[in-house]
Amino acid sequence: MPKEVNLTGDQVVALTRKYLAAEDVAFVQKALVYAVDCHSGQFRKSGEPYIVHPLKATLFLMELKPDLASIQSCIMHDIIEDTEITREQIIQEFGQEVGEICEGLTKVSKVRYQWEDRHLETIKKTFLAMAKDLRVIFVKLADRIHNIQTLQFHPEERKRKKIAEETIKIYAPLAKRLWLYHFQLLLENGSFAVLHPEDFQSIVAQLKKYFWEGEKHTEKGVKMLTAMLYKEWMKNFSVKGRLKSPYRVYEKLSKKYQDTDITTVMDLLAFRVITQSVGDCYSVLWVVHKYYIPIIKKIKDYIAIPKFNGYKSIHTTVLGMFRFPVEIQIRTQEMENVAEYW
């Protein structure tokens, strides 16, 4: 087998060993051998052996610590569609559960975006209805992530753009609906790079210029806010930080600011404080404004006046944490659950 196939397969097996029983790892290895044999002689448009694709998709799926059936199904997810192997043969080798997931993946692959946005919600519902087992959707999302990341090898520009458009309008929202935030970001940014390559490169370059140590900024900010809140006797809270993704920056620049300069976006770096009660939310706001200078026009109280979709949170943008403005969102865990779902 080619070196890349062995390396990727070994990575999958190593990850399964971290939480699956030894006998289950053996069944993962069985699926690997079976898939390699089934896809023998098949190659992707990139020129690499086809089996590399399902293995790479499985590596993305492993972020969710999936069960044995999900791992086996992801490794074999293209076998029914791209080889002469049938559902019944997979059931005979790996059991009913795996056979049904693989068949479900073949069915949902036939759901296509036809460039009509008014039908998007219907398509999403159809997609979910066809996949009676949510594991089908998890595998399909992992599959699409790798496809979008290798889309540059597709020879037809029109097809590349159609796949990217389909991904950003169907698959990314599905990932969001299932609370798979990292999957959502990968799908959005991968599609953005295909649909608007010049804008993508420009925004990435600007983010590197201003936030070349992005992770260090978020880690430092989380520590600063945590220490500050403890100093003021706040309890039972958590703090998260994030640097806005290229696609989200593009969305805000194009829809809100009609500009290309990312410095006009005030929430490039943002932190979220999750509290236990509404009263704690306002206490945190008071503490934040005690230590940092708020930009008055950027204080939004969506707890007092929720958004039309039920979203509740307090947003404030402050100066003094770093050399650029920082947004801080404050909400309860219940509000967080609603915000993440919608």
CSV table of C-alpha atoms in Angstrom, one decimal, residues 199 202-207 209-211 244 246 248-254 256-268:
chain,number,residue,atom,x,y,z
A,199,ASP,CA,-11.4,38.0,-0.6
A,202,SER,CA,-7.0,39.2,1.6
A,203,ILE,CA,-8.8,38.5,4.9
A,204,VAL,CA,-6.5,35.7,5.9
A,205,ALA,CA,-3.5,38.1,5.3
A,206,GLN,CA,-5.1,40.8,7.3
A,207,LEU,CA,-5.9,38.5,10.2
A,209,LYS,CA,-1.0,40.9,10.2
A,210,TYR,CA,-3.0,41.9,13.2
A,211,PHE,CA,-3.4,38.6,15.1
A,244,LYS,CA,-13.4,35.5,14.2
A,246,PRO,CA,-12.3,34.5,7.7
A,248,ARG,CA,-17.5,35.4,9.4
A,249,VAL,CA,-15.3,38.5,8.9
A,250,TYR,CA,-16.2,38.5,5.2
A,251,GLU,CA,-19.9,38.2,6.1
A,252,LYS,CA,-19.7,41.2,8.4
A,253,LEU,CA,-17.6,43.3,6.1
A,254,SER,CA,-19.9,42.7,3.1
A,256,LYS,CA,-22.8,45.4,7.6
A,257,TYR,CA,-19.9,47.6,6.8
A,258,GLN,CA,-19.6,47.4,3.0
A,259,ASP,CA,-15.8,47.6,3.5
A,260,THR,CA,-12.7,45.5,2.9
A,261,ASP,CA,-10.7,46.7,5.9
A,262,ILE,CA,-11.0,44.2,8.8
A,263,THR,CA,-10.2,46.9,11.4
A,264,THR,CA,-13.7,48.2,11.0
A,265,VAL,CA,-15.0,44.9,12.6
A,266,MET,CA,-15.1,45.4,16.3
A,267,ASP,CA,-15.5,41.8,17.4
A,268,LEU,CA,-12.5,40.2,15.6
